[in-house]
mmCIF file of C-alpha atoms in Angstrom:
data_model
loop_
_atom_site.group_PDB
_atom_site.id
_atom_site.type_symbol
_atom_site.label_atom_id
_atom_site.label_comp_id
_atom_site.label_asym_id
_atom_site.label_seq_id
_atom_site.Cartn_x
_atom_site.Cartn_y
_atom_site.Cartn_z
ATOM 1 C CA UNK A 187 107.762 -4.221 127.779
ATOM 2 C CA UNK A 188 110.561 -3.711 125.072
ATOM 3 C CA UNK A 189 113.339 -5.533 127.091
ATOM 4 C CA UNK A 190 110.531 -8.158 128.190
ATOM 5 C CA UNK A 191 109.922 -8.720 124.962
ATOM 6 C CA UNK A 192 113.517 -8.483 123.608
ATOM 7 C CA UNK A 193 114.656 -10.815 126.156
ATOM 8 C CA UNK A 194 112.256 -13.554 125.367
ATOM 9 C CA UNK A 195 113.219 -13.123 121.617
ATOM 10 C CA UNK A 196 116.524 -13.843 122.215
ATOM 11 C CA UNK A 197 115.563 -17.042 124.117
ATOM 12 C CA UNK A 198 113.375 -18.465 121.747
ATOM 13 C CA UNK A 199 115.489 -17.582 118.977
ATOM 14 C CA UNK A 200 118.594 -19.494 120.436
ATOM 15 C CA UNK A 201 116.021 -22.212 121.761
ATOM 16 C CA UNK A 202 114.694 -22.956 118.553
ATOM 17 C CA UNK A 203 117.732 -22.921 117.004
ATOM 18 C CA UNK A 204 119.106 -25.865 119.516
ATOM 19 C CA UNK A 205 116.100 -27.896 119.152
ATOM 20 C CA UNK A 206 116.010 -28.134 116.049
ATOM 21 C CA UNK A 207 119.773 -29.203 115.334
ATOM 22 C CA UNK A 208 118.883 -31.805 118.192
ATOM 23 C CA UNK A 209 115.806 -32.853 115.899
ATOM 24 C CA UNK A 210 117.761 -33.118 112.803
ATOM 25 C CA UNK A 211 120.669 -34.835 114.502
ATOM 26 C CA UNK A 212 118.542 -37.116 116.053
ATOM 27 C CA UNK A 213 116.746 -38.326 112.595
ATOM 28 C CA UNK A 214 120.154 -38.310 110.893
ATOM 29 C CA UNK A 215 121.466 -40.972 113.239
ATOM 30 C CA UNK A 216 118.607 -43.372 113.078
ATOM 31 C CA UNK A 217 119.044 -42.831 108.947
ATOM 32 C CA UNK A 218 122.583 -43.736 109.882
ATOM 33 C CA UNK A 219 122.073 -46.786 111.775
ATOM 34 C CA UNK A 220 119.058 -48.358 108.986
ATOM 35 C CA UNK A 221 120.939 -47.106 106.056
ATOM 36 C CA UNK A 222 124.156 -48.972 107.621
ATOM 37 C CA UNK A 223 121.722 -52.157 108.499
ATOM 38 C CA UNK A 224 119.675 -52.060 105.256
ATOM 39 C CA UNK A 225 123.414 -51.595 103.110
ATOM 40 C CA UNK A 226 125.264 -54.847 105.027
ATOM 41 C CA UNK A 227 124.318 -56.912 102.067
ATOM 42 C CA UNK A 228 126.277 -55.680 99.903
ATOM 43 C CA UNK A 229 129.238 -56.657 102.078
ATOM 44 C CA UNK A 230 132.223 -58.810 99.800
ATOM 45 C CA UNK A 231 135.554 -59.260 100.147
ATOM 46 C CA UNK A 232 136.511 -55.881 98.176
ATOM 47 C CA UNK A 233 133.778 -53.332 100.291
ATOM 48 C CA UNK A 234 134.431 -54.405 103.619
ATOM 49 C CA UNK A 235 132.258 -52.948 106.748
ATOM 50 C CA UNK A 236 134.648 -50.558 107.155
ATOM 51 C CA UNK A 237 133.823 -49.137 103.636
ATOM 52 C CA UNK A 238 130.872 -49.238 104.270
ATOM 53 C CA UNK A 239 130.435 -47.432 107.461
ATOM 54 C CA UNK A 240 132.752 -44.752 105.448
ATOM 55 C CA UNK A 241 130.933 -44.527 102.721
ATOM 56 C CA UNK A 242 127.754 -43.705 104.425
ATOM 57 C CA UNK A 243 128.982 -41.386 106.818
ATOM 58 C CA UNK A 244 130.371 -39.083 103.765
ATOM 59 C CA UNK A 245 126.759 -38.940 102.242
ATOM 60 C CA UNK A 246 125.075 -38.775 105.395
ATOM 61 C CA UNK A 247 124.720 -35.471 106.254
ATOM 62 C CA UNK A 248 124.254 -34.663 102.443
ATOM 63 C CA UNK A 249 120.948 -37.473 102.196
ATOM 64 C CA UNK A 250 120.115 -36.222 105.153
ATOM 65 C CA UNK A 251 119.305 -32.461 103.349
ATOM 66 C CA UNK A 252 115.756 -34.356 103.398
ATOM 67 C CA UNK A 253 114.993 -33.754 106.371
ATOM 68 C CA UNK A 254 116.162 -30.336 107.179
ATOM 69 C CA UNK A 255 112.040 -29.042 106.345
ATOM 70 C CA UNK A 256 110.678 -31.469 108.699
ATOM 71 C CA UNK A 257 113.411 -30.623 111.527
ATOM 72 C CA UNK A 258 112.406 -27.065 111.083
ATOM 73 C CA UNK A 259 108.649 -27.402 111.782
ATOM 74 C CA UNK A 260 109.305 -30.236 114.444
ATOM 75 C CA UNK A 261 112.000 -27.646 116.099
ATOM 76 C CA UNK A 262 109.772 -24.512 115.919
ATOM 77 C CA UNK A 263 106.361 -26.762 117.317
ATOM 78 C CA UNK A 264 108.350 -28.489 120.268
ATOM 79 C CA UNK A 265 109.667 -25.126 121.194
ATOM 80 C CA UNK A 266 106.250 -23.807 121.117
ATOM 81 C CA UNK A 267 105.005 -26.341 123.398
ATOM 82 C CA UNK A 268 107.951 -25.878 126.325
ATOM 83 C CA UNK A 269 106.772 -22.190 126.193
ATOM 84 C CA UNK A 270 103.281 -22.766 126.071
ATOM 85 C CA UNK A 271 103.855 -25.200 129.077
ATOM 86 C CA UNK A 272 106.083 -22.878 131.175
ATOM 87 C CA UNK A 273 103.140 -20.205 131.160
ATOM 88 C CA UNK A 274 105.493 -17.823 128.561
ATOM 89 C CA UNK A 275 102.980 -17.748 125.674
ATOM 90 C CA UNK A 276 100.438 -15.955 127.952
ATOM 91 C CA UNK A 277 102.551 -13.341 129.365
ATOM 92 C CA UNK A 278 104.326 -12.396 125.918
ATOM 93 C CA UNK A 279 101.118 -12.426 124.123
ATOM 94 C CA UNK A 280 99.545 -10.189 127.030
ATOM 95 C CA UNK A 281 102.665 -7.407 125.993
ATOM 96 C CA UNK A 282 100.597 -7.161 123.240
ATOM 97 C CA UNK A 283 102.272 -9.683 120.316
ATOM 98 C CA UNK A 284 100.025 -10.877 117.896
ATOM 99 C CA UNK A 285 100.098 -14.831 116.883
ATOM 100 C CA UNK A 286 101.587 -13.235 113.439
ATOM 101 C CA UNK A 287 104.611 -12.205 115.119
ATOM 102 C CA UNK A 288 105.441 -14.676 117.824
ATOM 103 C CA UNK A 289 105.451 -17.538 114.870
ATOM 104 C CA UNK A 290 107.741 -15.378 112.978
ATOM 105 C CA UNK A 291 110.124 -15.143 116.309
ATOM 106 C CA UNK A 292 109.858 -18.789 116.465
ATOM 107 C CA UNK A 293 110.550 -19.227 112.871
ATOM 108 C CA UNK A 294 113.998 -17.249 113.279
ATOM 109 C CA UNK A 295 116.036 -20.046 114.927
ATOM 110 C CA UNK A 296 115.233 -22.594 111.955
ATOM 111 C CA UNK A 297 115.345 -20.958 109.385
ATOM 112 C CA UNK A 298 118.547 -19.832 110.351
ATOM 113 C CA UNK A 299 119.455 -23.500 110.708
ATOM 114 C CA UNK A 300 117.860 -24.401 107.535
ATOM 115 C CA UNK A 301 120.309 -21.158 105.549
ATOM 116 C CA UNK A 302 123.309 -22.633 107.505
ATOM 117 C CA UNK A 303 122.974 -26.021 106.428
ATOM 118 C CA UNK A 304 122.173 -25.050 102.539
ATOM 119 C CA UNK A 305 125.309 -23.399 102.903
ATOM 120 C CA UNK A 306 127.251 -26.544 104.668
ATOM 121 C CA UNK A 307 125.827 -28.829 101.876
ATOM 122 C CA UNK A 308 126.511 -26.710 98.358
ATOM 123 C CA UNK A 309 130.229 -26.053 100.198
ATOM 124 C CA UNK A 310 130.874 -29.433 101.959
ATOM 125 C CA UNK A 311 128.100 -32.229 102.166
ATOM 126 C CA UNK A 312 128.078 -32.602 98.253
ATOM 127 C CA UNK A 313 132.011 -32.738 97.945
ATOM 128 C CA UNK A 314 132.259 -35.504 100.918
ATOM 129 C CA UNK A 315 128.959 -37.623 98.894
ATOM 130 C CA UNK A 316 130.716 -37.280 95.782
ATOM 131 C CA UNK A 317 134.062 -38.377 97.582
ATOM 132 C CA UNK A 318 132.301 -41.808 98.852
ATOM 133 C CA UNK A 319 130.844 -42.500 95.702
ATOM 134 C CA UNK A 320 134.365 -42.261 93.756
ATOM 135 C CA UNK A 321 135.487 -44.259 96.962
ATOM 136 C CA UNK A 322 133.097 -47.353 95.886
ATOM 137 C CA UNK A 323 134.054 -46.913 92.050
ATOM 138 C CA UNK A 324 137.372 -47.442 92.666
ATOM 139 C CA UNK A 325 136.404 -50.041 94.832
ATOM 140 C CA UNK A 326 134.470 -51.683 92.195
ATOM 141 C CA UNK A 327 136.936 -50.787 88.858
ATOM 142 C CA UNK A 328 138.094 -54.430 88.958
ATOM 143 C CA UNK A 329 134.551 -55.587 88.334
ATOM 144 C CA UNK A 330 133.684 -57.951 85.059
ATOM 145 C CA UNK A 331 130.293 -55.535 85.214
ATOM 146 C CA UNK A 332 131.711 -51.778 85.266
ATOM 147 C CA UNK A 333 131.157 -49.930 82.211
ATOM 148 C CA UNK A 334 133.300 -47.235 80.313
ATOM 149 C CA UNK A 335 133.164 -44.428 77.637
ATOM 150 C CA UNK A 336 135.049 -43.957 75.074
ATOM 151 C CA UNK A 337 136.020 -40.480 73.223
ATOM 152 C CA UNK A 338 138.096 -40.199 70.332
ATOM 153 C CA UNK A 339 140.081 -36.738 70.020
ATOM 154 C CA UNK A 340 142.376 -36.604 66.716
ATOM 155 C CA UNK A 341 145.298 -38.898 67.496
ATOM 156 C CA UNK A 342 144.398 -39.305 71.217
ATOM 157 C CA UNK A 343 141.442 -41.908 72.569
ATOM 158 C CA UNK A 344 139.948 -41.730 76.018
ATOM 159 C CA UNK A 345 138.517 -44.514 78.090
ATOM 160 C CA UNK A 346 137.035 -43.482 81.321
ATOM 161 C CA UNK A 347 134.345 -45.339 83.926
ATOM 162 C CA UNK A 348 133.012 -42.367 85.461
ATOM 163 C CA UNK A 349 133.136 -38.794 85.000
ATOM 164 C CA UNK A 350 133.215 -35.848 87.923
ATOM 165 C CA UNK A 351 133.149 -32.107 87.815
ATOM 166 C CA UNK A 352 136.624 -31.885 87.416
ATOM 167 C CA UNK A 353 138.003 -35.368 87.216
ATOM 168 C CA UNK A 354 137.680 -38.468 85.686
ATOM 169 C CA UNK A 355 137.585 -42.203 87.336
ATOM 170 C CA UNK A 356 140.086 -45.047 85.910
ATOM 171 C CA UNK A 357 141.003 -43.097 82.373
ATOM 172 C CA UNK A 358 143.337 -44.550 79.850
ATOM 173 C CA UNK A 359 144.890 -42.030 77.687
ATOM 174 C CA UNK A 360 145.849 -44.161 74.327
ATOM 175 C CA UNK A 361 148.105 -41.807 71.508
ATOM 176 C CA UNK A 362 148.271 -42.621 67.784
ATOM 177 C CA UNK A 363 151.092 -41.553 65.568
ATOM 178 C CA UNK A 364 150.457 -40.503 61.955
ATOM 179 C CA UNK A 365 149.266 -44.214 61.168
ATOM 180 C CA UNK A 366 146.858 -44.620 63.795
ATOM 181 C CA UNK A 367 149.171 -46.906 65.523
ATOM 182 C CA UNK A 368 149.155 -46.849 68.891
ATOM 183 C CA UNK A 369 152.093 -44.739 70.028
ATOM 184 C CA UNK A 370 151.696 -44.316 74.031
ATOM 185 C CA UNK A 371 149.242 -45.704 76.383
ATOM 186 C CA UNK A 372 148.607 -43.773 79.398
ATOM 187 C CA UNK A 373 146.699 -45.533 82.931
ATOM 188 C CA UNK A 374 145.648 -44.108 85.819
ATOM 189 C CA UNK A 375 142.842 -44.354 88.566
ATOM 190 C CA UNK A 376 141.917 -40.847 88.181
ATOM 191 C CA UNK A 377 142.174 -37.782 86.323
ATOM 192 C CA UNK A 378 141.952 -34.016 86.243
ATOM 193 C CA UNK A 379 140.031 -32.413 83.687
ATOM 194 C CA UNK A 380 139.119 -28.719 82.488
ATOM 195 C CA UNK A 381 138.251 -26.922 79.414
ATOM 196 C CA UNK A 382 140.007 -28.912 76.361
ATOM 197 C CA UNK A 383 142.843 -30.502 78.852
ATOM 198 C CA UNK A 384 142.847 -33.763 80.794
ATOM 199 C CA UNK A 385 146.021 -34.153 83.220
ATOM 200 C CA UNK A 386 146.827 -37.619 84.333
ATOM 201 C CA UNK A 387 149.424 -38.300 86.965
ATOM 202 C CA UNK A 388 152.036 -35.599 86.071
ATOM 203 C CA UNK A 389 151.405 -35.581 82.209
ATOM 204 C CA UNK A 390 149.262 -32.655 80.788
ATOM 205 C CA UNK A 391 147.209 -32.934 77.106
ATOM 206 C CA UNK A 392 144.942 -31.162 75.195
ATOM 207 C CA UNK A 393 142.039 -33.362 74.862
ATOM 208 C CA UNK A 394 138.223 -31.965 74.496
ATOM 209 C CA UNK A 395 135.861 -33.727 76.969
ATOM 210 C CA UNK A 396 132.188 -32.856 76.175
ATOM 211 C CA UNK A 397 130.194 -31.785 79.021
ATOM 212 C CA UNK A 398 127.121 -34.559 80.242
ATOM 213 C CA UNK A 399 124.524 -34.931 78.494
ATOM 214 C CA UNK A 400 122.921 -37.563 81.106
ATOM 215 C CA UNK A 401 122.386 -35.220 83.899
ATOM 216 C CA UNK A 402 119.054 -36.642 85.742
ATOM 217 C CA UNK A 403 117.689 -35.662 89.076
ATOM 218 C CA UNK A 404 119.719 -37.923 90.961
ATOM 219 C CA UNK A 405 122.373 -36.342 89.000
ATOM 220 C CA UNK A 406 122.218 -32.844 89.384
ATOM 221 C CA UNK A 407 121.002 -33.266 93.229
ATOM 222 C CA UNK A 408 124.926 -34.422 93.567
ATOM 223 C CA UNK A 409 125.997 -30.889 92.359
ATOM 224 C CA UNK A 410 126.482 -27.442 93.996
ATOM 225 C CA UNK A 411 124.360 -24.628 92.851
ATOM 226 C CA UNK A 412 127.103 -22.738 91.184
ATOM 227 C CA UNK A 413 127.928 -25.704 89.052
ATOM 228 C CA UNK A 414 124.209 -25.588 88.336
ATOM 229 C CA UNK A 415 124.032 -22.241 86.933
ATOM 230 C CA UNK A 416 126.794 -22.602 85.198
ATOM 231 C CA UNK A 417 125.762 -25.514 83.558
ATOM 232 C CA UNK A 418 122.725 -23.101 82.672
ATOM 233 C CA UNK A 419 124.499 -20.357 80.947
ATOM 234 C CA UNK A 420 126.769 -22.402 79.229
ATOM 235 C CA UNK A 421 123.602 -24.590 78.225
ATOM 236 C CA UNK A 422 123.548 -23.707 74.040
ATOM 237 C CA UNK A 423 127.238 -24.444 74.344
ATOM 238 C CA UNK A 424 126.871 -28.136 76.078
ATOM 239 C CA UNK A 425 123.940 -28.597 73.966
ATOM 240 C CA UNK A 426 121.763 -29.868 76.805
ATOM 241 C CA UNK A 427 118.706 -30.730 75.825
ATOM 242 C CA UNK A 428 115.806 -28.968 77.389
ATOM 243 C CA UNK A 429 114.395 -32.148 79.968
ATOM 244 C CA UNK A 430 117.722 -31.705 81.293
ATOM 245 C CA UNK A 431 117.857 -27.981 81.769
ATOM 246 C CA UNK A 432 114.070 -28.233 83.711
ATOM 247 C CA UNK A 433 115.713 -31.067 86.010
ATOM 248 C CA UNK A 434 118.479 -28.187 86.504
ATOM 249 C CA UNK A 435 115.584 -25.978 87.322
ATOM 250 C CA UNK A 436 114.111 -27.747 89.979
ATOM 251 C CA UNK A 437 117.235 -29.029 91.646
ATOM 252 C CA UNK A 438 117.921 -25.146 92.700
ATOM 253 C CA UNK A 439 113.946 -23.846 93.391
ATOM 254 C CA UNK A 440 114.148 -26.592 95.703
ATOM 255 C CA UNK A 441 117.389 -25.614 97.265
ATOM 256 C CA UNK A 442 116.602 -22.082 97.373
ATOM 257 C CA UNK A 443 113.411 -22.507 98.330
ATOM 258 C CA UNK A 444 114.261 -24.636 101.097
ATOM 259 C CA UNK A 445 113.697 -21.944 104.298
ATOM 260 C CA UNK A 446 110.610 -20.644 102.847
ATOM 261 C CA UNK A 447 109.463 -23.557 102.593
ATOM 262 C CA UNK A 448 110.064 -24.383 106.437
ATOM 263 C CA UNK A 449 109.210 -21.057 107.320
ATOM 264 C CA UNK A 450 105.679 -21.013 105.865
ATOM 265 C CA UNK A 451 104.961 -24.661 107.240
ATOM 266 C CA UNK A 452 105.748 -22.845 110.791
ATOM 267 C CA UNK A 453 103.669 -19.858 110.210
ATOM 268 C CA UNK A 454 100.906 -22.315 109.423
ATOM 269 C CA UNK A 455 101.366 -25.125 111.641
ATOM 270 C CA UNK A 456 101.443 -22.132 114.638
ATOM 271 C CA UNK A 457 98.524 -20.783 113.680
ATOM 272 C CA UNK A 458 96.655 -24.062 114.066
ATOM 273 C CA UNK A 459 98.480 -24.523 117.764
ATOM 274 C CA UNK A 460 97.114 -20.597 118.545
ATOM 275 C CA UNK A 461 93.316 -22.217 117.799
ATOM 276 C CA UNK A 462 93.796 -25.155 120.518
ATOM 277 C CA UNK A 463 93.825 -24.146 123.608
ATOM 278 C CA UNK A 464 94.597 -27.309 125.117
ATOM 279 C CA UNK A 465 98.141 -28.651 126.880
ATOM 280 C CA UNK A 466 98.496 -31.264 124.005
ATOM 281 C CA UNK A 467 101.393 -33.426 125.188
ATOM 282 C CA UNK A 468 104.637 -33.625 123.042
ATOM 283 C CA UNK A 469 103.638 -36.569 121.588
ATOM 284 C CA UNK A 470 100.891 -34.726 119.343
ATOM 285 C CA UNK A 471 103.650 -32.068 118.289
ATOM 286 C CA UNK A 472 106.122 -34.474 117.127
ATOM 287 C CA UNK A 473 103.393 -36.621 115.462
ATOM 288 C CA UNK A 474 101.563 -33.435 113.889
ATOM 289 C CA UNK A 475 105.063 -32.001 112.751
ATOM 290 C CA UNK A 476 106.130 -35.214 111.165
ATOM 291 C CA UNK A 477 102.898 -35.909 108.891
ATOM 292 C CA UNK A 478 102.933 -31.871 108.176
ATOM 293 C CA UNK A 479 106.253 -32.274 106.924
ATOM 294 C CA UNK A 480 105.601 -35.597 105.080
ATOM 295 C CA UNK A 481 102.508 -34.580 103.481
ATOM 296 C CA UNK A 482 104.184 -30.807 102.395
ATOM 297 C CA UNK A 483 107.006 -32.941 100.821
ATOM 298 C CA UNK A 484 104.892 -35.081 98.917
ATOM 299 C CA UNK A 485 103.075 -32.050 97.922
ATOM 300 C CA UNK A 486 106.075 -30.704 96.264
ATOM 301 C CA UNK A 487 107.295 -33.350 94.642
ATOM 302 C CA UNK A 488 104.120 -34.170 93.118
ATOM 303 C CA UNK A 489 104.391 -30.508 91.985
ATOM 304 C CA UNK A 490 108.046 -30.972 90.748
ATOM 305 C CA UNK A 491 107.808 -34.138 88.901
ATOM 306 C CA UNK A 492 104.041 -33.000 86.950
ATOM 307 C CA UNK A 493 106.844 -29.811 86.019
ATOM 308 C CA UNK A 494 108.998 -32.312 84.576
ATOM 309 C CA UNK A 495 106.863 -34.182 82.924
ATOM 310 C CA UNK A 496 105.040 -31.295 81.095
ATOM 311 C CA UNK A 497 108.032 -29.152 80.277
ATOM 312 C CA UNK A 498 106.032 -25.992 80.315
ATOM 313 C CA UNK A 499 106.310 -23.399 83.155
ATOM 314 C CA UNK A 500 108.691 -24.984 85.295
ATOM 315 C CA UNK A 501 108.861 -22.133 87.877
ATOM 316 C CA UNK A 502 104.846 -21.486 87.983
ATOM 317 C CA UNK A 503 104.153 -25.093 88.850
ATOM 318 C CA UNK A 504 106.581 -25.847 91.255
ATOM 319 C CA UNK A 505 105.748 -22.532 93.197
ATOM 320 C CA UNK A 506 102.431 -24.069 93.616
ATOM 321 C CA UNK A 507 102.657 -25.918 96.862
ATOM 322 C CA UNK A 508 104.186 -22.770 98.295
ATOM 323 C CA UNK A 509 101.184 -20.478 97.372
ATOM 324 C CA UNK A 510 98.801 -23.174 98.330
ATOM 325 C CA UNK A 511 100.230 -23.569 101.861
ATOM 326 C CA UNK A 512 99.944 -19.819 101.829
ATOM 327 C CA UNK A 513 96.226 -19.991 101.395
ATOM 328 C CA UNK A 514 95.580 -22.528 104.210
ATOM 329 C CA UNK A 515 97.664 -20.166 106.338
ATOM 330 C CA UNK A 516 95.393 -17.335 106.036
ATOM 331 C CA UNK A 517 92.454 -19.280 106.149
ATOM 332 C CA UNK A 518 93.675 -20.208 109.592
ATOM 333 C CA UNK A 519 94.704 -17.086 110.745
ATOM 334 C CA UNK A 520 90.945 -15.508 109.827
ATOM 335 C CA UNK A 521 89.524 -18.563 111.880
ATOM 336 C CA UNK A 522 91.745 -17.292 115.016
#
């Protein structure tokens, strides 16, 4: 019964894990092919279609984080249904598996998909979006319309259109001598920056660059989860002010909440396919796992933006949506 058991494990383990990166590819390309349909507009002379089929391809798989929850549940429920269909479900629950554990077998394969892709995105995904989007403002740095900043440090002042974790976009470096006269002007299309230095080209000066004080959610969503923290602990020295610190906040429960996330919408979602008997085609699993999915994700950001908004127990509320899933799961389980 052990090896019975052990074998099927495996199987639906590795199964799960395949359908669901099929899932998730498969949604990913049809966000490729509207996003490239729905972008053609802003075609010119300057950001050709060849930018723009480069552009979106480096955010892709990083906008496409979106729908790593809904792959999950859609993975785990098709999975379900093939081995509900083959006659498995009956002769591994008959070796004497409760519904408990064969959801958590099926919830292996995505959630390991869901951990390897968090990893893939704070390590890759976000460099390559943030890549394309310095891509189009270089593109664009010609334009009567882009806007700069300007920073004044003792005899040296700064002008810069956009500003990275580490580098700059289009700075000019101008130096004063003793009478404020302009000594030196300095151009580039990028930059290097760190703790009081800015290097441009070959040329290295001491030049104190404060840290952002405009981080938003769209903002922070473009940063790893390191840079995150650090941004917290270093948050009385960059002065943040405290809306920004809660969008900070949310950006990484939702990250690191991610696979518990999908894992509870499995547990729950399989407990509800344990209560109907019926051969449902695949139709009703796809269907079901895409307005589970939807309607979770709504929950949670309603959750995460009433967080926001009142600034008071950040954590608390946005945990909500997880503990309320967890009471409709046991009040499904009791009604097996």
């Amino acid at each position: 019964m052990v090896n019975l058991v052990g074998i099927f494990s495996r199987h639906i383990i590795a199964r799960t894990f395949v359908i669901t990166l099929l899932v998730f590819l498969g949604i990913t390309f049809l966000d490729l092919i509207f996003s490239i349909i729905g972008d053609t507009e802003d075609l010119s002379e300057e950001f050709t279609l060849n930018d723009l089929i480069f552009t979106t391809l480096y955010r892709l798989f990083h906008d496409s984080m979106d729908y790593v929850q809904g792959s999950c549940l859609l993975g785990a429920l098709i999975s379900l249904g093939l081995f509900k269909r083959d006659g498995n479900l009956t002769i591994i629950r008959s070796n004497g598996l409760s519904p408990i554990k064969i959801s958590l077998i099926f919830a292996l394969g995505p959630i390991i998909f869901s951990l390897l892709m968090i990893s893939l995105d704070n390590k890759l995904f976000i460099q390559a979006a943030n890549h394309a989007e310095t891509f189009n403002s270089q593109i664009s740095r010609d334009k009567l319309d882009i806007k700069f900043s300007w920073i004044k440090d003792g005899n040296k002042i700064l002008r810069y259109s956009q500003k990275r974790e580490s580098e700059i976009l289009n700075p000019t470096l101008i130096l004063l001598d003793e009478n404020d006269s302009v000594k030196e002007i300095i151009s580039s299309e990028k930059a290097e920056v760190s703790d009081g230095l800015i290097k441009i080209d070959n040329s290295e000066f001491r030049f104190y660059l404060p840290k952002d004080k405009n981080l938003d959610r769209s903002t922070v969503k473009n940063i790893p989860i390191g840079s995150l923290k650090t941004y917290l602990r270093g948050s009385e020295v960059n002065k943040l002010e405290d809306k920004e610190k809660n969008f900070i906040i949310v950006e990484i429960l939702k990250r690191i909440l991610l696979p518990i996330s999908a894992f509870l919408l499995i547990l729950t979602a399989s407990m509800l396919f344990f209560r109907d008997q019926r051969n449902n085609s695949f139709g009703s699993y796809v269907v079901g796992g895409f307005l589970g999915a939807f309607v979770f994700n709504l929950t949670q950001e309603f959750f995460f933006s009433m967080s926001l908004t009142i600034q008071s127990n950040i954590v608390a509320i946005s945990l909500m949506p997880y503990l309320l899933l967890l009471v409709i799961f046991y009040l499904t389980y009791k009604r097996i």
